[in-house]
Tab-separated table of C-alpha atoms in Angstrom:
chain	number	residue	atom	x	y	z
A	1	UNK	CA	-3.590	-5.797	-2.105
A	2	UNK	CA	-6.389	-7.411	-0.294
A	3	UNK	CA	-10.279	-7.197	-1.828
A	4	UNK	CA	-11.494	-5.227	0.740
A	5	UNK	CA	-9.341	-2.317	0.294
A	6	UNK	CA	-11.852	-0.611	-2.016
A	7	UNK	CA	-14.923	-1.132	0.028
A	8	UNK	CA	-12.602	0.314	3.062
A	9	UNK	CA	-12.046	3.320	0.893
A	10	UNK	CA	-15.373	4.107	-0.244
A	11	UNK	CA	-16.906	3.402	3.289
A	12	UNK	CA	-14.738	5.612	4.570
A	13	UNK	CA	-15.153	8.105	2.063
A	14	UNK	CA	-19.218	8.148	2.627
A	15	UNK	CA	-18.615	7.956	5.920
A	16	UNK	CA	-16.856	11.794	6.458
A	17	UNK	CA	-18.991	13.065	2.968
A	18	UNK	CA	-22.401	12.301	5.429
A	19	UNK	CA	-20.097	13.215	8.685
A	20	UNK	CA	-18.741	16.104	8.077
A	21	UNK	CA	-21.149	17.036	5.693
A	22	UNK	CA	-23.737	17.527	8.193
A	23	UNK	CA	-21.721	19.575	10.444
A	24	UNK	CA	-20.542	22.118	7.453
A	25	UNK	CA	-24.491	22.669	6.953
A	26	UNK	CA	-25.080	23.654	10.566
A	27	UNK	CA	-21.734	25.578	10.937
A	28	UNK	CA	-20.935	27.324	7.965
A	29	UNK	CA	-22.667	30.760	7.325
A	30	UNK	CA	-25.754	30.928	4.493
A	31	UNK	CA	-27.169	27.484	4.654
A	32	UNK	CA	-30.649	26.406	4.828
A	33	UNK	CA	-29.185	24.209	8.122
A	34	UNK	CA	-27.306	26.676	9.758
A	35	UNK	CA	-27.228	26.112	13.408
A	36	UNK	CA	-29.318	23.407	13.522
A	37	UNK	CA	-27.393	22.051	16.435
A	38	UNK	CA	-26.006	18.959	18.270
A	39	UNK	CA	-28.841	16.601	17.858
A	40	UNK	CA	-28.440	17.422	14.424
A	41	UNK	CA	-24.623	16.957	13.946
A	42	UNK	CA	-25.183	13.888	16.122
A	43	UNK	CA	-27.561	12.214	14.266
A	44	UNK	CA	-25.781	12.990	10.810
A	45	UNK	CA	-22.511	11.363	11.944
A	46	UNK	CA	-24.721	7.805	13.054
A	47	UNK	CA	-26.227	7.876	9.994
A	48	UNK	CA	-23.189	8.871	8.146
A	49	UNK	CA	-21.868	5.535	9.826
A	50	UNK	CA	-24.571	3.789	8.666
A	51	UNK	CA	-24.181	4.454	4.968
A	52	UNK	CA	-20.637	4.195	5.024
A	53	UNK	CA	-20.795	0.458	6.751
A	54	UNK	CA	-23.551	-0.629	4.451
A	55	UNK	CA	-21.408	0.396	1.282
A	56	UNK	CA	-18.407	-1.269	2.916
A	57	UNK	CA	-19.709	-4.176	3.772
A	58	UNK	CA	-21.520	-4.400	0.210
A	59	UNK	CA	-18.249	-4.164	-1.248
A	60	UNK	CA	-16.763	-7.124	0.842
A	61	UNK	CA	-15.072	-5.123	2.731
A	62	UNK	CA	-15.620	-5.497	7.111
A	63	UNK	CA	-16.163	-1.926	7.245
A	64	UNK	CA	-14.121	-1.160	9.733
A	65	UNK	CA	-13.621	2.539	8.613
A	66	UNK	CA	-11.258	3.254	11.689
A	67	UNK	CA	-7.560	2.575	12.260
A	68	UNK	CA	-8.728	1.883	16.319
A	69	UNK	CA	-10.912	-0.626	15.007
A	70	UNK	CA	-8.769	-2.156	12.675
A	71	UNK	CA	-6.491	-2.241	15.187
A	72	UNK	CA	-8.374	-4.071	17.745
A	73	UNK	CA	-9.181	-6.432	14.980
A	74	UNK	CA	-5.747	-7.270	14.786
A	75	UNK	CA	-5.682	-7.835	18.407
A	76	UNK	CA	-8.582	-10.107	18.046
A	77	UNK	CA	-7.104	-12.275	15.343
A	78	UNK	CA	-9.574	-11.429	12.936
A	79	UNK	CA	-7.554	-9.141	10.757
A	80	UNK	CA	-3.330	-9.935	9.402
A	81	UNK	CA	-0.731	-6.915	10.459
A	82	UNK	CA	-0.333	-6.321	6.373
A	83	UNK	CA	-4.348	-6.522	5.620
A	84	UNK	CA	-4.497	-3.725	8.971
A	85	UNK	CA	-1.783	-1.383	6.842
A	86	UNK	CA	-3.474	-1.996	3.516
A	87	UNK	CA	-7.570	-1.088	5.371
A	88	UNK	CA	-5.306	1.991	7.464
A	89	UNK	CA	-3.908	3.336	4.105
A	90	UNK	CA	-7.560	3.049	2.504
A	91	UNK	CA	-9.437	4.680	5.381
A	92	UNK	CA	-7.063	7.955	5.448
A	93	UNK	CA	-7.465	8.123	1.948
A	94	UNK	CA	-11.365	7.903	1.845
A	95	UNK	CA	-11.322	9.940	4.787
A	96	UNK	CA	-9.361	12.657	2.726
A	97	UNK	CA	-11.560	12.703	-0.447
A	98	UNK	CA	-14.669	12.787	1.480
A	99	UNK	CA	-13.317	15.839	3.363
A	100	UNK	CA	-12.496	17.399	-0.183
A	101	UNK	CA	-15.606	16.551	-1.807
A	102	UNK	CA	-17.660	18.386	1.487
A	103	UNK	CA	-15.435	21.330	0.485
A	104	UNK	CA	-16.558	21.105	-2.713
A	105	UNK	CA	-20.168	20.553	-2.051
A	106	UNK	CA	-20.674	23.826	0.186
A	107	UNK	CA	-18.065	25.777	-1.987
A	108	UNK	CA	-19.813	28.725	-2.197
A	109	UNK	CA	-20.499	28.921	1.772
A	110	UNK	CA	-17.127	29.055	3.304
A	111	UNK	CA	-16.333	33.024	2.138
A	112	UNK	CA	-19.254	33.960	3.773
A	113	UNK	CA	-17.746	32.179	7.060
A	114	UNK	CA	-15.630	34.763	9.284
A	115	UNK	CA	-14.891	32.124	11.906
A	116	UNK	CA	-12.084	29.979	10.912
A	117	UNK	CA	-12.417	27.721	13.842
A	118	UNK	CA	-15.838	27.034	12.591
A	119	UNK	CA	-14.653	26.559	9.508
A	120	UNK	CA	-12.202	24.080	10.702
A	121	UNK	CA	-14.610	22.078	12.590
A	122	UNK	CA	-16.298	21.243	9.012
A	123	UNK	CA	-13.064	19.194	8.624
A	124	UNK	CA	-11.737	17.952	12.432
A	125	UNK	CA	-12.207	17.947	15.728
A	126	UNK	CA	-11.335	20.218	18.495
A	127	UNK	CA	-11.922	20.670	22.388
A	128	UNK	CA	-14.422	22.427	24.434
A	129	UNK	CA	-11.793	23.170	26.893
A	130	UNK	CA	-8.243	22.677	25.838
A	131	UNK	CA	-6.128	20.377	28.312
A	132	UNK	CA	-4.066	17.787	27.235
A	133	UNK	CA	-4.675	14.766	30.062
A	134	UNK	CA	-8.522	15.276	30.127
A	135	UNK	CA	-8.745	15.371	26.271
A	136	UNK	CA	-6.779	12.134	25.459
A	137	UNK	CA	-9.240	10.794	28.330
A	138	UNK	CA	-12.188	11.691	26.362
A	139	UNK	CA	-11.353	10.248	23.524
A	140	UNK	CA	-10.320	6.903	24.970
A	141	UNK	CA	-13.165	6.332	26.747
A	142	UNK	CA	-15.546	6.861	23.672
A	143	UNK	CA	-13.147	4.840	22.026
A	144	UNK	CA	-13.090	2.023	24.161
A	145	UNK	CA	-17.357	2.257	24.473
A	146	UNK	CA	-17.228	2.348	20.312
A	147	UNK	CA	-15.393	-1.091	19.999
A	148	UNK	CA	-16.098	-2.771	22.911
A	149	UNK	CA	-20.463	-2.419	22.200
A	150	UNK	CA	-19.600	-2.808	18.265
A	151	UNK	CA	-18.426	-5.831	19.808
A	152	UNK	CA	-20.825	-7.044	21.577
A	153	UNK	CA	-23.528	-6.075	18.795
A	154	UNK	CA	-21.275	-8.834	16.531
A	155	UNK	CA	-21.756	-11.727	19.153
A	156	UNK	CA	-24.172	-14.350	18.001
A	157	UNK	CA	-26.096	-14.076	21.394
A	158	UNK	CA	-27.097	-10.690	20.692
A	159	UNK	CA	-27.559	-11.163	17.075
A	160	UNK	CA	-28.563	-14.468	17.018
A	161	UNK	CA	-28.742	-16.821	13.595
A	162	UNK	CA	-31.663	-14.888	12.424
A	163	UNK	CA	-32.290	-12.307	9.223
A	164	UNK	CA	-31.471	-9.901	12.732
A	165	UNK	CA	-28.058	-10.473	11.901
A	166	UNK	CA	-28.669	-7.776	9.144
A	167	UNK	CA	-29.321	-4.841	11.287
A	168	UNK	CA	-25.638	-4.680	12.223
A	169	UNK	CA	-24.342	-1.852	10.410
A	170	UNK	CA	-27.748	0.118	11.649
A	171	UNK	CA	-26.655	-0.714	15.603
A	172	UNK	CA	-23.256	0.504	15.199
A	173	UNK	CA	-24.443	3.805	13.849
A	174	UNK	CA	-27.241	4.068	16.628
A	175	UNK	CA	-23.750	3.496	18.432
A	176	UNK	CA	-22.451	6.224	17.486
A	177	UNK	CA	-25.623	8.201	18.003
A	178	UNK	CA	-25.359	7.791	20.839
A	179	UNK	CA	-21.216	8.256	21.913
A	180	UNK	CA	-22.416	11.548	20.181
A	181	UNK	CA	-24.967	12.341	22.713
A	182	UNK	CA	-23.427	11.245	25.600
A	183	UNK	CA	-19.836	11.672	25.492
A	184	UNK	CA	-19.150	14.021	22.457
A	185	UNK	CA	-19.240	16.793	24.597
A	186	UNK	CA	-15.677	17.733	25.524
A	187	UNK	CA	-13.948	17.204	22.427
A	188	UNK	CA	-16.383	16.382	19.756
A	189	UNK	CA	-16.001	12.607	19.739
A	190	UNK	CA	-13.254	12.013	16.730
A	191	UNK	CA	-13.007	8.156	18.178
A	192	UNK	CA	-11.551	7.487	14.903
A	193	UNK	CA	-8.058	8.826	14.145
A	194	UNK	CA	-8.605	8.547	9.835
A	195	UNK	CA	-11.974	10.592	10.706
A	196	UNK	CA	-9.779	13.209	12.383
A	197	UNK	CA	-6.313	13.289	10.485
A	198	UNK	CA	-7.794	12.424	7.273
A	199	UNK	CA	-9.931	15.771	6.813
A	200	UNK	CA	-7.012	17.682	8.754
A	201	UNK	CA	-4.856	17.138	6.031
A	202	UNK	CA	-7.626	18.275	3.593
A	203	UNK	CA	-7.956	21.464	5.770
A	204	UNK	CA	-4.348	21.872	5.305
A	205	UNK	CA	-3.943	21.449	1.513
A	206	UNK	CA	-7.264	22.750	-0.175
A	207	UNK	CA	-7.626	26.610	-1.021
A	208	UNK	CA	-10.564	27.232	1.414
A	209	UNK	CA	-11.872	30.389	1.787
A	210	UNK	CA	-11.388	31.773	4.834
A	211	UNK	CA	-9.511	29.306	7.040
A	212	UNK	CA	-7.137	29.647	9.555
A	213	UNK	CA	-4.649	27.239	10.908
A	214	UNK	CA	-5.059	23.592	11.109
A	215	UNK	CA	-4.400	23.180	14.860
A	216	UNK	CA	-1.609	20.536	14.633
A	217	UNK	CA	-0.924	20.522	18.150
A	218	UNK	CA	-4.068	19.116	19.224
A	219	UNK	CA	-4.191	16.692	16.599
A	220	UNK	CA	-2.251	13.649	17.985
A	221	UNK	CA	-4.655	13.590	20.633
A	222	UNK	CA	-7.526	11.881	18.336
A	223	UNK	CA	-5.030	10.050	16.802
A	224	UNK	CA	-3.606	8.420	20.063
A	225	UNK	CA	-7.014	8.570	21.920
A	226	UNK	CA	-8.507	6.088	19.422
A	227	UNK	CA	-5.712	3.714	18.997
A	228	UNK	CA	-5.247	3.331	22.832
A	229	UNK	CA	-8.476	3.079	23.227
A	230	UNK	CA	-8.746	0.132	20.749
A	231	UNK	CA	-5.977	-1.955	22.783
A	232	UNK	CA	-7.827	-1.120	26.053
A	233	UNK	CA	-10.994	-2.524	24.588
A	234	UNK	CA	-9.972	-5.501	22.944
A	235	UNK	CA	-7.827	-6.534	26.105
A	236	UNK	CA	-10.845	-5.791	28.237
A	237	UNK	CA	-13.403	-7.738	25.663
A	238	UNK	CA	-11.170	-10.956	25.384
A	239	UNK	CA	-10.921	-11.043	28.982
A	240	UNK	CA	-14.545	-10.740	29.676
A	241	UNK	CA	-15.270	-13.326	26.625
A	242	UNK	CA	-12.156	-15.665	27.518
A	243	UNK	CA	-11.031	-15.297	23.700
């Protein structure tokens, strides 16, 4: 087992604890944040980023915290086939006990919350308007802008050899700030299939009060999404960089 597992799982962890965290305050019924909105769920998720990339990376660990990244990294050269299975099995893990421990944070606010798709969206994504082609669209293209720009902000000409370098893992969640703002729209911007399936499976399996169904047939969509829009990006980025 590589090093970096742990700092994989604990990123990703943080990552969907601050994530989906923020959208359970603004969603769920009795909160002091209730409906604070999309700037605010926006905002939460780049910071949530944020933290979890800065305890990754503190940990050793890339802080990758998403199977479409990893997965371009393999593409890239930059990551081994067994160290991408080893980071995958980490980040769905993380992603799962950060989903339960948001369920247990705002225990006492999901009985008061009649709406089970609400109460669903604490955990996963779902679409504004539900068809199939558009959807997967969505989430490749916010893929694709996620890894290819994270990609970019990693180049030395951008970063240059300077203490700069540091405010990495605070670009990639202004990153996804901004995917938020821009293109979360139709189907709440997953772009990371452990971020989706992950808390999914904690929807599924915890006794939550008041939920409905887990919406399984919608959920391959920000699984696939992300991963194909990985291998666009990387293809696209080593053919722009030569690499």
């Amino acid at each position: 087992m590589p090093s970096t597992v742990l700092g994989e799982f604990l990123g990703t962890l943080v990552l969907i604890l601050l994530g989906n965290g923020v959208v359970a305050g603004t969603l769920l019924e009795g909160t002091k944040s209730n409906g604070a909105g999309w700037i605010a769920i926006t905002a939460g998720w780049g910071f949530a980023v944020l933290a979890g990339v800065l305890v990754a990376v503190g940990l050793d660990a890339p802080g990758e915290l998403n199977p479409a990244v990893t997965l371009a990294n393999v593409l890239f050269g930059t990551r081994t086939a067994p160290d991408a299975l080893w980071h995958v099995g980490a980040q769905m893990l993380g992603a799962i006990t950060g989903a339960t421990l948001v369920w247990l944070h705002y225990l006492s606010h999901w009985g008061l919350t009649r709406d089970p798709a609400a109460v669903l969206a604490c955990f996963c994504t779902a679409p504004a308007i539900r068809k199939t082609v558009p959807n997967l669209i969505s989430e490749i293209l916010g893929t694709m802008v996620l890894v290819i720009v994270a990609s970019a902000i990693g180049t030395r000409a951008v970063a240059g050899t300077t203490p700069a370098t540091n405010l990495g893992p605070a670009l990639v969640g202004a990153l996804v700030w901004g995917i938020g703002l821009s293109l979360g729209g139709p189907t709440g911007y997953a772009i990371n299939p452990a971020r989706d399936l992950g808390p999914r499976i904690a929807h599924a399996l915890l006794p939550i009060s008041g939920k409905g169904g887990n919406d399984w047939g919608y959920a391959w969509i920000p699984v696939v999404g992300p991963l194909v829009g990985g291998v666009l990006a990387s293809m696209i980025w080593q053919a722009s960089t030569g690499t």
